[in-house]
Coordinates of C-alpha atoms and ligand atoms in Angstrom, one line a residue:
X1 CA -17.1 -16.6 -12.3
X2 CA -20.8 -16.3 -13.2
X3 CA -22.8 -13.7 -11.5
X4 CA -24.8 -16.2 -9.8
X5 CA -22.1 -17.9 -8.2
X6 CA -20.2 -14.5 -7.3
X7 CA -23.9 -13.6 -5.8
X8 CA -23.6 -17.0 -4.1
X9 CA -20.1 -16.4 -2.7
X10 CA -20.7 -13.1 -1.6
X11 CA -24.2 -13.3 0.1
X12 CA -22.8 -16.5 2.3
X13 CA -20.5 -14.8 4.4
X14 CA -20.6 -14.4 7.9
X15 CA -20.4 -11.0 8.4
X16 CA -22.3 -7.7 8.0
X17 CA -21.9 -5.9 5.2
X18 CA -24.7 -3.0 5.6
X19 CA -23.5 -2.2 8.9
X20 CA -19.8 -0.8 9.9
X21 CA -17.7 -2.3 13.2
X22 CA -17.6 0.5 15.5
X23 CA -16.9 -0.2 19.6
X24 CA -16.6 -3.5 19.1
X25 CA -20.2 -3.9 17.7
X26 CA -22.1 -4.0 14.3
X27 CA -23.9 -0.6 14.0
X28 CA -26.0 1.4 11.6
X29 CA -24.5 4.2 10.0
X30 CA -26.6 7.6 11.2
X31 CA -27.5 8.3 7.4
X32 CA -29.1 6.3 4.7
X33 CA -26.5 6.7 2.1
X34 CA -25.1 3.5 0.2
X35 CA -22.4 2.8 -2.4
X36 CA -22.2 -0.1 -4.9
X37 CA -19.4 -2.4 -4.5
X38 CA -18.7 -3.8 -8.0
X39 CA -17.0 -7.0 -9.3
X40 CA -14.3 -5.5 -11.8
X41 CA -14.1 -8.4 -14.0
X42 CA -18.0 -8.1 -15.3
X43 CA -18.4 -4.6 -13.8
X44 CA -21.5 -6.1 -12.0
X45 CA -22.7 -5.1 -8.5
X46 CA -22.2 -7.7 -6.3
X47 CA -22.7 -5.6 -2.5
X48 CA -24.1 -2.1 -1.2
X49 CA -22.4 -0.7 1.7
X50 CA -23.2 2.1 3.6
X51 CA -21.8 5.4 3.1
X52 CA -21.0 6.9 6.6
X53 CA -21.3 10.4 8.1
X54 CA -19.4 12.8 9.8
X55 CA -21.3 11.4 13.1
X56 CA -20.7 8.1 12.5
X57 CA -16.7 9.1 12.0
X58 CA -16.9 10.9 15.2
X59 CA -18.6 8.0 17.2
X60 CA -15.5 5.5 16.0
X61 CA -13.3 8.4 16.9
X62 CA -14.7 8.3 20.0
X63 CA -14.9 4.5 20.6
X64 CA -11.1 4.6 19.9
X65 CA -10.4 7.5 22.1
X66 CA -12.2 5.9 24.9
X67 CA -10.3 2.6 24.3
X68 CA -6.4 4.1 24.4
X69 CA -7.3 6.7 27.3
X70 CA -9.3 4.8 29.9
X71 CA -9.8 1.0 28.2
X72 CA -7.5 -1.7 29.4
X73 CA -5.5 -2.1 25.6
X74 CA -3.2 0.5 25.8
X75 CA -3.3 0.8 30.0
X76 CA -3.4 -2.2 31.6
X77 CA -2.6 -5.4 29.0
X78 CA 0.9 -6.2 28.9
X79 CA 3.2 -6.1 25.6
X80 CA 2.9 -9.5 26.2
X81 CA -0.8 -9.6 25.8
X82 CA -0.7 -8.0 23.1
X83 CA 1.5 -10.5 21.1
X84 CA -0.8 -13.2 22.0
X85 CA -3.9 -11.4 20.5
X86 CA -2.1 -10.7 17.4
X87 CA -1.1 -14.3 17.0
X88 CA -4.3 -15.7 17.6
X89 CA -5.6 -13.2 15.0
X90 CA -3.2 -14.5 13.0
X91 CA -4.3 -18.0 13.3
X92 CA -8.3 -17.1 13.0
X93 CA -7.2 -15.1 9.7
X94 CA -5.2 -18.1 8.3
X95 CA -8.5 -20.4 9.1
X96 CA -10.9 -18.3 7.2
X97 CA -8.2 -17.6 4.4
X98 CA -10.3 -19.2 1.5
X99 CA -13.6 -17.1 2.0
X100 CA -10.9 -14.1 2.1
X101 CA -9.1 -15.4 -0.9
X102 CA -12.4 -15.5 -2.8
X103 CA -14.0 -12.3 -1.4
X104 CA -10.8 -10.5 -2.3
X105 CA -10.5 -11.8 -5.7
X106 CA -14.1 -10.7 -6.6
X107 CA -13.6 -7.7 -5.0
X108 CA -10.0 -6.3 -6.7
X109 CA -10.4 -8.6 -10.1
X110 CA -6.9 -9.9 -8.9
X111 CA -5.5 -12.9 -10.1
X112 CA -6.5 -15.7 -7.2
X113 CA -2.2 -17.0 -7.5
X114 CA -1.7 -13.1 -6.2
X115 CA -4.9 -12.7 -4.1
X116 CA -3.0 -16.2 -1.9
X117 CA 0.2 -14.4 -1.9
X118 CA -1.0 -11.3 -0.6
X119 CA -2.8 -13.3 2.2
X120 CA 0.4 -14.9 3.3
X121 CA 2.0 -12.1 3.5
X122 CA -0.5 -10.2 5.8
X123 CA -1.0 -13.1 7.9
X124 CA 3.2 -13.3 8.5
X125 CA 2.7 -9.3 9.3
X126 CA 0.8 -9.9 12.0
X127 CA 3.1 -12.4 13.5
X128 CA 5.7 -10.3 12.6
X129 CA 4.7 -7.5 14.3
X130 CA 3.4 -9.6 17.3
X131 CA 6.6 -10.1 17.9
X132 CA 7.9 -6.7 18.7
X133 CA 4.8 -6.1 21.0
X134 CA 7.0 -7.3 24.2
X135 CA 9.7 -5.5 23.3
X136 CA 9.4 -1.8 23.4
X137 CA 12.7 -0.6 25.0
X138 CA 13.9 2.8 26.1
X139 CA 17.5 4.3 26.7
X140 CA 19.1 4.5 30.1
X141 CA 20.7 7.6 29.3
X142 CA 24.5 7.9 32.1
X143 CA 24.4 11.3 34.8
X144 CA 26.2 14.5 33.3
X145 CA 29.3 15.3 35.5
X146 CA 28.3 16.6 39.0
X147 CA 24.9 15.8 38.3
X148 CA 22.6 13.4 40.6
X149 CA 19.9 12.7 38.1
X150 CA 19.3 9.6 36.3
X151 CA 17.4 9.8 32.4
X152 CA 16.1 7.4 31.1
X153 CA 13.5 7.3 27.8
X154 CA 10.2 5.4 27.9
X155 CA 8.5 4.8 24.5
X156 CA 4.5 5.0 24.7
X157 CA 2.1 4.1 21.7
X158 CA 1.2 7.3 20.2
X159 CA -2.6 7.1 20.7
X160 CA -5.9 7.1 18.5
X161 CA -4.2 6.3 14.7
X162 CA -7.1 7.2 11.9
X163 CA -6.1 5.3 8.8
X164 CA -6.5 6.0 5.2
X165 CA -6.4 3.3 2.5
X166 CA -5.7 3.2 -1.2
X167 CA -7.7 0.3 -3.1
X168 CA -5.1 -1.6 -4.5
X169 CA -4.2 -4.1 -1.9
X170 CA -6.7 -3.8 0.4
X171 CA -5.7 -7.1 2.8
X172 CA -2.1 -6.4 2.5
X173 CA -2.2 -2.6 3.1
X174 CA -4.7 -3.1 6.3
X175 CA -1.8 -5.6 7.8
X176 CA 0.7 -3.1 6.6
X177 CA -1.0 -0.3 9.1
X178 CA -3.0 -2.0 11.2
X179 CA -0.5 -4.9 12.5
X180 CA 2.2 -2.6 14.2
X181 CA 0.2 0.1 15.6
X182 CA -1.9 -2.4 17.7
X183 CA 1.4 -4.4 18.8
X184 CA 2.4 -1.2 19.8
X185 CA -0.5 -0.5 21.6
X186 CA -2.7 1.8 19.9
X187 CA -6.3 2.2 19.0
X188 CA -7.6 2.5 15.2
X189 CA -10.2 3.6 13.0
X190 CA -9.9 2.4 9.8
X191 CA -10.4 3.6 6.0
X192 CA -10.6 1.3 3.3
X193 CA -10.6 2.5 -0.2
X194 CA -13.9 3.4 -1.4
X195 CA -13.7 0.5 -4.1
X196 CA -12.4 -2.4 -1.8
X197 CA -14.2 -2.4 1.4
X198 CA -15.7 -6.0 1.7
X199 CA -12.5 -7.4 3.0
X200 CA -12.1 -5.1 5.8
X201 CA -15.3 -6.0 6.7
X202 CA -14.4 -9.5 6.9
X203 CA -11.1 -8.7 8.7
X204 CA -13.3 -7.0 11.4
X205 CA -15.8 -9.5 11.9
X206 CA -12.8 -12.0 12.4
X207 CA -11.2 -9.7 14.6
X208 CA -14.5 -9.4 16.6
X209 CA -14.4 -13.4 16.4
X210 CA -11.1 -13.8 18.3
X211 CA -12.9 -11.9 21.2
X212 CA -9.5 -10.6 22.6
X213 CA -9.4 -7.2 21.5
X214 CA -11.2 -5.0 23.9
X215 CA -14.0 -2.9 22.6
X216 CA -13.1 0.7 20.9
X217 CA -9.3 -0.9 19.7
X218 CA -10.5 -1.7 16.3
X219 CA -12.9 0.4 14.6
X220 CA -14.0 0.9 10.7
X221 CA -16.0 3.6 8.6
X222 CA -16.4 3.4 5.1
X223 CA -17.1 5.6 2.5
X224 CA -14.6 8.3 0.0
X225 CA -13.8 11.9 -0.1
X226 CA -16.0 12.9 2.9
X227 CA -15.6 10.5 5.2
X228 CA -11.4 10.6 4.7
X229 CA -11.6 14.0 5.3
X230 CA -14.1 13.8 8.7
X231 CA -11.0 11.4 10.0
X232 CA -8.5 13.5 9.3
X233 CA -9.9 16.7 10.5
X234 CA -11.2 15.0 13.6
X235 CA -9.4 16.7 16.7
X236 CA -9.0 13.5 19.0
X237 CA -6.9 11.3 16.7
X238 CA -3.3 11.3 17.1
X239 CA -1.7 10.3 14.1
X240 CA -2.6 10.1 10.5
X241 CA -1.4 6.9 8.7
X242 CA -2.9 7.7 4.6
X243 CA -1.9 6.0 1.3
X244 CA -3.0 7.6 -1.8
X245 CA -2.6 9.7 -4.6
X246 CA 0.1 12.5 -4.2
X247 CA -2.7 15.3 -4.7
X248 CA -4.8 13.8 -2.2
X249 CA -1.7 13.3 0.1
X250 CA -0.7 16.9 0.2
X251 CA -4.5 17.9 0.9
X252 CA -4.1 15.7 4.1
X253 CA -1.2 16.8 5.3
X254 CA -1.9 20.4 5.1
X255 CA -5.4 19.3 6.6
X256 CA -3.8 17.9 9.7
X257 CA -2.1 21.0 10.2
X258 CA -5.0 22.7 10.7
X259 CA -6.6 20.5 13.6
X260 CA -6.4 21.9 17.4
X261 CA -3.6 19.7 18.0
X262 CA -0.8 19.2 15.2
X263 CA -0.4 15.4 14.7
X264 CA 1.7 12.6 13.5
X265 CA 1.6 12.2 9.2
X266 CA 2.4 9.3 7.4
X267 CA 1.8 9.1 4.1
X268 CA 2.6 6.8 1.4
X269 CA 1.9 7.9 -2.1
X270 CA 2.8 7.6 -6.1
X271 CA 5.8 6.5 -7.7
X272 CA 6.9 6.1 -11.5
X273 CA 9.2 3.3 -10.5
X274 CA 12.0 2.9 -13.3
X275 CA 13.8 0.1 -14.1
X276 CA 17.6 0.0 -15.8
X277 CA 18.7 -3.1 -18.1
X278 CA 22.1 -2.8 -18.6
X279 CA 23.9 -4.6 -21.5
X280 CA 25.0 -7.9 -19.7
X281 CA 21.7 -8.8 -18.7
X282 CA 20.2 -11.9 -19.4
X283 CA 17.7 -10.2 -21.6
X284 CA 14.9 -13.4 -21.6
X285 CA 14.8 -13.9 -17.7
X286 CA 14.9 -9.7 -17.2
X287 CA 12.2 -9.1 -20.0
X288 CA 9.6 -12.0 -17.7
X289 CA 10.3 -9.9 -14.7
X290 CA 10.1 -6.6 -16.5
X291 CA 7.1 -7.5 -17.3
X292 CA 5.7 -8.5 -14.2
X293 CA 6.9 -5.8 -12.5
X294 CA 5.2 -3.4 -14.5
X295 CA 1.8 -5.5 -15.0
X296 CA 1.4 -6.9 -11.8
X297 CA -2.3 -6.0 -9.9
X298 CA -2.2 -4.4 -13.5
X299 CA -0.1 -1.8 -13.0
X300 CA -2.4 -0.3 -9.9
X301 CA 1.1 -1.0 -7.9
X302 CA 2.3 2.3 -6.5
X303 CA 6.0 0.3 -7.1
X304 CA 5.0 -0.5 -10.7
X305 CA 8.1 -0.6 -12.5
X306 CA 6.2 2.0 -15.7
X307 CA 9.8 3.4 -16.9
X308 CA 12.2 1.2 -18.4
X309 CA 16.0 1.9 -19.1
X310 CA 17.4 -0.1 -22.2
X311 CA 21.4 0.2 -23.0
X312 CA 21.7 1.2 -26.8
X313 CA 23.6 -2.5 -27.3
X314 CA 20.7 -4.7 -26.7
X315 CA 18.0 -2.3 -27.3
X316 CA 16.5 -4.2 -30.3
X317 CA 17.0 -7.8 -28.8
X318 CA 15.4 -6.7 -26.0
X319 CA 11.9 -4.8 -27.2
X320 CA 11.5 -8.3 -29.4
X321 CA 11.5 -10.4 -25.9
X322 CA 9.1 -7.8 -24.0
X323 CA 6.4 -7.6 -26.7
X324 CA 6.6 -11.8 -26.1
X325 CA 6.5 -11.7 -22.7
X326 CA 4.0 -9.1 -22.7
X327 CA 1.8 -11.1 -25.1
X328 CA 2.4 -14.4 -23.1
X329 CA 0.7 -13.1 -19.9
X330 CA -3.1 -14.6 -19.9
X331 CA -5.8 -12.2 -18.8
X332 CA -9.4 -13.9 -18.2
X333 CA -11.3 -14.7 -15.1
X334 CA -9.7 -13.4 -11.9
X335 CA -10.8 -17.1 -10.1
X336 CA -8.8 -19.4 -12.3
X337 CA -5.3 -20.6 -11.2
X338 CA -4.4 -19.8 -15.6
X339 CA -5.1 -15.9 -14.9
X340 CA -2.0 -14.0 -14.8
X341 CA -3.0 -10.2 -15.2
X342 CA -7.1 -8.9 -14.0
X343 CA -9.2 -5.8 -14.7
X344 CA -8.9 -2.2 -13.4
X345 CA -10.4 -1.6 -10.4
X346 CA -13.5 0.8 -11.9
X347 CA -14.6 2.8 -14.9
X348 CA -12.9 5.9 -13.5
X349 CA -9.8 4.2 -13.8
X350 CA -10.4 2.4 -16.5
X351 CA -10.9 5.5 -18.8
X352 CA -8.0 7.3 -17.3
X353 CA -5.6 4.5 -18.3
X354 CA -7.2 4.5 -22.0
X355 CA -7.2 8.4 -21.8
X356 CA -3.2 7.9 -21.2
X357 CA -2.3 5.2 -24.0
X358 CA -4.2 7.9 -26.4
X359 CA -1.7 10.7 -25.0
X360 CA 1.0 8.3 -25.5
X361 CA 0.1 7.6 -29.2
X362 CA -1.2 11.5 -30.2
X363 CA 1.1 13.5 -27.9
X364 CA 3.7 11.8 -26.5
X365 CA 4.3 10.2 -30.2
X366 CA 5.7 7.0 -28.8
X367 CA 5.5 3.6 -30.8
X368 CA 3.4 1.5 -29.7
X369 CA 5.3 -1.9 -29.3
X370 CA 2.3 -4.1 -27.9
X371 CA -1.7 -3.6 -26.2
X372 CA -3.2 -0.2 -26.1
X373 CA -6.7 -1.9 -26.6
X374 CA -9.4 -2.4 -24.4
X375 CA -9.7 -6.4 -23.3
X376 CA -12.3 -9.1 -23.2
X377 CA -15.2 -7.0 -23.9
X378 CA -16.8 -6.5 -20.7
X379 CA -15.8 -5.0 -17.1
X380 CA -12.7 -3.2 -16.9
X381 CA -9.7 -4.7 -19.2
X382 CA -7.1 -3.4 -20.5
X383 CA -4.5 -5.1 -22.6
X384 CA -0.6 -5.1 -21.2
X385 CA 0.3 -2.1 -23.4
X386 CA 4.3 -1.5 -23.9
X387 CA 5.6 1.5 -25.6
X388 CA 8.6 2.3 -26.6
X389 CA 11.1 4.6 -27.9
X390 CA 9.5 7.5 -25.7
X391 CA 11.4 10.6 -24.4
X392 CA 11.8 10.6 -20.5
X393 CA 10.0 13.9 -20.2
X394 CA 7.0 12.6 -22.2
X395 CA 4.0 12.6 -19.7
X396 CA 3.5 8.6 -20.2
X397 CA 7.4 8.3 -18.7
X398 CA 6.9 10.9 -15.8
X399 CA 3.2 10.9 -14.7
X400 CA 1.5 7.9 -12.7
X401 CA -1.1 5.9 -14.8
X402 CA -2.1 3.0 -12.5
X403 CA -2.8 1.0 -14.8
X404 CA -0.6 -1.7 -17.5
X405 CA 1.3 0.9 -19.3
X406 CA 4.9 0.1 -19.3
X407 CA 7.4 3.2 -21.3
X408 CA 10.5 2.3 -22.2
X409 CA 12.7 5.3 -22.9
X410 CA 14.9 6.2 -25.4
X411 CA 17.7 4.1 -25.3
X412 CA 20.7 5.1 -23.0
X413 CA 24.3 4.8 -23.3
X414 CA 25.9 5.9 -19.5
X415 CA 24.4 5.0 -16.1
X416 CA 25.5 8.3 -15.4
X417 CA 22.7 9.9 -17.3
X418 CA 20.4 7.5 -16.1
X419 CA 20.9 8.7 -12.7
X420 CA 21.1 12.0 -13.1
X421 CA 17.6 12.0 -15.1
X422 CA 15.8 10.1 -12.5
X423 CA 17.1 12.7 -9.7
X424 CA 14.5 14.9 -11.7
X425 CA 12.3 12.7 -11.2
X426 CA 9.4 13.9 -9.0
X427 CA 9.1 10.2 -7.7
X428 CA 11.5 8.3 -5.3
X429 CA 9.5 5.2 -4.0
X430 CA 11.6 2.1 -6.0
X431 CA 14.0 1.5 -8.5
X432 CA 15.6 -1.6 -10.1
X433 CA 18.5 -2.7 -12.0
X434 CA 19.6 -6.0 -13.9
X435 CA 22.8 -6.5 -14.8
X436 CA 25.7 -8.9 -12.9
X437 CA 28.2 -5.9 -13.3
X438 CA 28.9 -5.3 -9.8
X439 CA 30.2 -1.8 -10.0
X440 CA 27.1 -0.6 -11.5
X441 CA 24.6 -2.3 -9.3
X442 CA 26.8 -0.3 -6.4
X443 CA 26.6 3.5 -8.3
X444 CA 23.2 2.8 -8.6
X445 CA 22.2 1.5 -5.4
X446 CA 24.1 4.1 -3.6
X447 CA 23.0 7.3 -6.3
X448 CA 19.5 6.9 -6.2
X449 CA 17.4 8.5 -3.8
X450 CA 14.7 6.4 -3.4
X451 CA 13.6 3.8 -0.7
X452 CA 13.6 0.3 -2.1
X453 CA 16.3 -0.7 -4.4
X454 CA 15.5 -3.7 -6.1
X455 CA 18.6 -5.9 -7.8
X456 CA 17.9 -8.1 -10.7
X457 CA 14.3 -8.2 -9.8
X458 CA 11.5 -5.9 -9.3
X459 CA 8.3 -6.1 -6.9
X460 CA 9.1 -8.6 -4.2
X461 CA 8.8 -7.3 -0.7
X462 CA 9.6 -8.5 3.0
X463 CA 7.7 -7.8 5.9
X464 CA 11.0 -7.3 7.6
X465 CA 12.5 -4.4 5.7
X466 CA 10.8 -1.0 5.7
X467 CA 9.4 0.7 2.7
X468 CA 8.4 4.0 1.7
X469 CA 9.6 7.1 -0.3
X470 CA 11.5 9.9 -0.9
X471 CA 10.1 13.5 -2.3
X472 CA 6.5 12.9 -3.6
X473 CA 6.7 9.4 -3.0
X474 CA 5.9 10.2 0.7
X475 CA 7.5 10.2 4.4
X476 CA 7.1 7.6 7.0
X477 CA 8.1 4.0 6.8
X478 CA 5.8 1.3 6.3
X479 CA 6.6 -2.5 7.7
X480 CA 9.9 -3.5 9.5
X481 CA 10.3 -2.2 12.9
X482 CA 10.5 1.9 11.5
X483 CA 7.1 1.0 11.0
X484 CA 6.7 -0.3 14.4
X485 CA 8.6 2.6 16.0
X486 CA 6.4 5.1 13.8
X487 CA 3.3 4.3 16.7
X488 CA 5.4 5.3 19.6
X489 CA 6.5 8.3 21.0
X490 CA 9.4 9.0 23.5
X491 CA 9.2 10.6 26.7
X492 CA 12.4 11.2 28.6
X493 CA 12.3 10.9 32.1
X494 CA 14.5 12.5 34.8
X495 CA 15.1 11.7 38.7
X496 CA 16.7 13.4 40.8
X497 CA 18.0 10.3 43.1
X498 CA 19.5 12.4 46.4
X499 CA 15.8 13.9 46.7
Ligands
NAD1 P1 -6.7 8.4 -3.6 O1 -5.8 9.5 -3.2 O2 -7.8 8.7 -4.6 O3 -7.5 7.8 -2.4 C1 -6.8 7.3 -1.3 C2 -7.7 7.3 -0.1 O4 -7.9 8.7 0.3 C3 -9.1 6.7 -0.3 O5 -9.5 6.0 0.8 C4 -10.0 8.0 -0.5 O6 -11.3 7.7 -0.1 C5 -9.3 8.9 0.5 N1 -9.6 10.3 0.3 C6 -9.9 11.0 -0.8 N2 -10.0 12.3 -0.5 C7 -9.7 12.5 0.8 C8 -9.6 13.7 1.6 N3 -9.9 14.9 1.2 N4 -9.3 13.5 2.9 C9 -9.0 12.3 3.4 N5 -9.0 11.1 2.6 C10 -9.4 11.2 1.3 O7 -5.8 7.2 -4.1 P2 -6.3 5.8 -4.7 O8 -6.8 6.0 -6.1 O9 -7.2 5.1 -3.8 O10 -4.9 5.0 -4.7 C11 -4.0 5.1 -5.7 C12 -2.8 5.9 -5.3 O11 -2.3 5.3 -4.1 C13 -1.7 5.8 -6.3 O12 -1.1 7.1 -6.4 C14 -0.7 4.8 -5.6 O13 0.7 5.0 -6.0 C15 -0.9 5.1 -4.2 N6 -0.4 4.0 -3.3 C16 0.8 4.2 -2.6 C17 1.3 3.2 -1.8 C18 2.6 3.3 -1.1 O14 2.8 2.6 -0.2 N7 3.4 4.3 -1.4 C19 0.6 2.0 -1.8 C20 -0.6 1.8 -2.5 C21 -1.1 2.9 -3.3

C-alpha cells in the first residue's frame, strides 16, 4: 500500500487518535509527550499518539475505581445487562470490521487473510463471554452436624483490572482480557503495546459508540515502560492482567507485591514452543503446518512452534520438504489477499531477530537450511529462516527470538528423550506432535507439562478452551470460562437460621 493511501486510510477514521478514552470521554493527556506509530511494511510513520503520564494513569485509575465502587456496572446492572452490552458490542465491532481490518493490517504489517481471522475470533469472544455474564453461580454448601447455619458462596467481580498488552495481536489479545472481565463485571484500564495502539483506539471509540457502557468501565492509557509501570504500581487497581516478555513479567509481579494492598497477577509470557515429527507422519501436509506454525505473525507468536523434533528415519526427506514449504510462503504487501508472511513489528525487533540468525550461524554453528537474509529492502523483513541440525541447548533452540527463526534439532531416535529434554526446558506454554501412532500422541500429551497440546497441528485456538503456561510461560488462564472465573472472587457466606 502506498504511503499516500495508508495516509488516506489512516487520517479518515472516526476516532481520536491524539487523545486517550478515559471516563467515558476523549481527553488530553496532562503532558506533551508523543510517540510515532509506524507502518512496519515501509517503516513510515503513519500516526503520533500521545505518550501519557503518571497523572493521566491515575485519572483512568480513578475513572475505573469510581465506576466498580459507586457506578451502576458492577452495582446495580444485572448479569443480564451485561450480556446484552457485550452483544451489541459485538455487533457494532462486526459492522466496522473493515476499517479495523485495514487499520490493523497497517498497523502490525499482518497479512490481511490473518488480520480477518483475528477479527472473527475477537468478535465470537465477546459473545462468548457475553454469555457467561448471567451466569455467575455460587455453592450452597449442606449444615455440619448439630449445626444451624446455612453457607453458601457468592462469586463477586474482583474490581478495577489494569491491563498490560504485548504487540503482537493487539485486537485479539484486548478481546482475550477485556471480554470476560467486563461480563463479569469489572471495570478496566487498558495497556496496549507501545507499537500497536491505533486499534485500541478504534475499539474504544466503538465502545463509546454503543453508548451502553457506563462512564469509568472502559478506560485506555497509552504509552511503554512508564506508563505500564504507573498501572501496576497504582494502589486502587485490583488485579493485574499483563502479557509480555518473561523479564518484564517477573518485574511486574514482584512490583505488585509491593503496592499497599497485594493483588491478583496474571501473566502470560514467552514460550519456545516445540514441535515433534514422528516417523509415520505424513511428512508433506506436517512440513506446510510446520511451517506455519513457526512463521505465522512471523514468528512474533508467543506459541510459535521455533523447535522442531525430527525422528532419525525421515530426517532427510523431511528438511528437503521444509526448505520448500518455507520458500513457497509469499512475503510482500501486508494488504494483498497473495501475502502469506509480513514484517517485524519495529527496528528493535528487527535487529534482534538478525542479531539471532548471526548467533545461530557463528555460535550456535547450525546449518543454515533456508532465509537468514533481510527481505524486500525496506521496512522490517526478514526471510523465513530454517536451521537445522542444531544442538537443543544451542541458544537459537532454547531462547525466544520472536521473530521467523524455526531450529530444528538434532535428529531424535526415542520420545523418551524428547520429553525428558523439553522438561528442561524453561518454557511450558504449547507443544505439538504429528504422527497417527496413538500410543505416542498419549505419552506425549500426558508427559508434557505445558498448557496447550496441540495434535497433528500447531497454532489454532478456541475461544472455548483456556490457555496459558506452565513455569516461565506464566500463571493464569486466558479465554474459556478459567478465564472468566479469573475476574471473580468468592466470598462465603454464613447464617445462623434459628437467630
Ligand atoms: P514486553 O515485555 O516488552 O512488553 C509487554 C508490555 O509491558 C508492553 O505493553 C510494555 O509497554 C509493558 N511494560 C514494559 N515494561 C513495563 C514495566 N516495567 N511495568 C509494566 N509494564 C511494562 O513484551 P512485548 O515485546 O510487547 O511482547 C512480546 C512478548 O510477549 C513475548 O515474550 C511473547 O511470547 C509474549 N506474549 C505472550 C503471550 C501469551 O499469551 N503467553 C501472548 C502474546 C505475547
Amino acid at each position: 500500500m502506498s504511503a499516500a493511501v495508508t495516509a488516506a486510510a489512516i487520517s479518515g477514521l472516526p476516532f481520536d487518535k491524539g487523545r486517550i478514552y478515559v471516563d467515558g470521554a476523549w481527553v488530553e493527556s496532562t503532558g506533551d509527550a508523543t510517540s510515532n506509530v509506524e507502518n512496519p511494511d515501509t517503516a513510515e510513520v503513519i500516526a503520533t499518539v500521545p505518550e501519557c503520564t503518571a497523572e493521566d494513569v491515575d485519572s483512568a485509575v480513578r475513572a475505573a475505581h469510581a465506576a466498580f465502587y459507586d457506578g451502576p456496572w458492577a452495582n446495580e446492572f444485572s448479569g443480564a445487562q451485561r450480556r446484552d452490552a457485550l452483544i451489541a458490542l459485538a455487533a457494532t465491532i462486526e459492522a466496522s470490521r473493515g476499517q479495523l481490518e485495514i487499520l490493523e493490517s497497517i498497523n502490525t504489517g499482518k497479512p490481511i487473510a490473518d488480520v480477518r481471522a483475528e477479527l472473527d475470533d475477537a468478535i465470537d469472544l465477546f459473545r462468548h463471554f457475553a454469555g457467561f455474564a448471567d451466569k455467575v453461580e455460587g455453592r450452597h454448601i449442606a449444615p455440619q452436624a448439630n449445626r444451624s447455619f446455612e453457607g453458601y458462596t457468592v462469586k463477586v467481580p474482583v474490581g478495577v483490572v489494569g491491563f498490560i498488552n504485548a504487540f503482537n495481536y493487539p485486537l485479539c489479545l484486548l478481546a482475550w482480557k477485556v471480554a470476560p472481565a467486563l461480563a463479569a463485571g469489572c471495570t478496566v484500564v487498558f495497556k496496549p503495546g507501545p507499537q500497536t495502539p491505533l486499534t485500541t483506539q478504534y475499539f474504544a471509540h466503538l465502545l463509546d459508540e454503543t453508548g451502553l457502557f457506563p462512564p469509568g468501565v472502559f478506560n485506555v492509557v497509552l504509552g511503554g515502560v512508564a506508563v505500564g509501570q504507573a498501572l501496576v504500581d497504582h494502589d486502587l487497581v485490583d488485579k493485574i492482567g499483563f502479557t509480555g516478555s518473561v523479564a518484564t513479567g517477573k518485574h511486574v509481579i514482584r512490583s505488585t507485591a509491593s503496592t499497599r494492598n497485594v493483588r491478583s497477577t496474571s501473566v502470560e509470557l514467552g514460550g519456545k514452543s516445540p514441535g515433534v515429527v514422528m516417523p509415520d507422519a505424513d511428512l508433506d501436509k506436517t512440513a506446510r503446518l510446520v511451517i506455519s506454525g513457526c512463521m505465522a505473525n512471523a514468528g512474533m507468536n508467543c506459541n510459535a512452534l521455533t523447535r522442531l523434533w525430527v525422528h532419525r528415519d525421515v530426517y532427510d526427506d523431511f528438511m528437503a520438504r521444509l526448505k520448500a514449504a518455507a520458500e513457497a510462503l509469499t512475503l510482500g504487501t501486508p494488504q494483498l489477499e497473495s501475502t502469506a508472511m509480513g514484517p517485524l513489528i519495529d527496528r528493535r525487533q528487527y535487529e534482534r531477530v538478525l542479531e539471532y540468525i548471526r548467533v545461530g550461524r557463528d555460535e550456535d554453528c547450525a546449518a543454515l537450511l533456508t532465509g537468514g537474509e533481510p527481505a524486500l529492502g525496506r521496512g522490517y523483513w526478514i526471510q523465513p529462516t530454517v536451521f537445522r541440525n542444531v544442538s537443543p541447548t544451542a541458544r537459537i533452540a532454547t531462547e525466544e527470538i520472536f521473530g521467523p527463526v524455526l531450529s530444528v534439532l538434532e535428529p531424535f531416535d526415542s520420545l523418551d528423550d524428547v520429553i525428558a529434554a523439553e522438561r528442561r526446558s524453561e518454557y511450558g506454554l504449547a507443544a505439538s506432535i504429528f504422527s497417527r501412532n496413538h500410543q505416542a500422541i498419549a505419552q506425549f500429551t500426558r508427559r508434557l507439562r505445558c498448557g496447550t497440546i496441540w495434535v497433528n497441528t500447531h497454532n489454532p485456538l478456541f475461544s472455548y478452551l483456556p490457555f496459558g503456561g506452565f513455569r516461565n510461560s506464566g500463571f493464569g488462564r486466558e479465554l474459556g470460562y478459567e478465564s472468566f472465573d479469573g475476574y471473580l472472587a468468592t466470598k462465603s457466606i454464613i447464617d445462623d437460621i434459628t437467630y
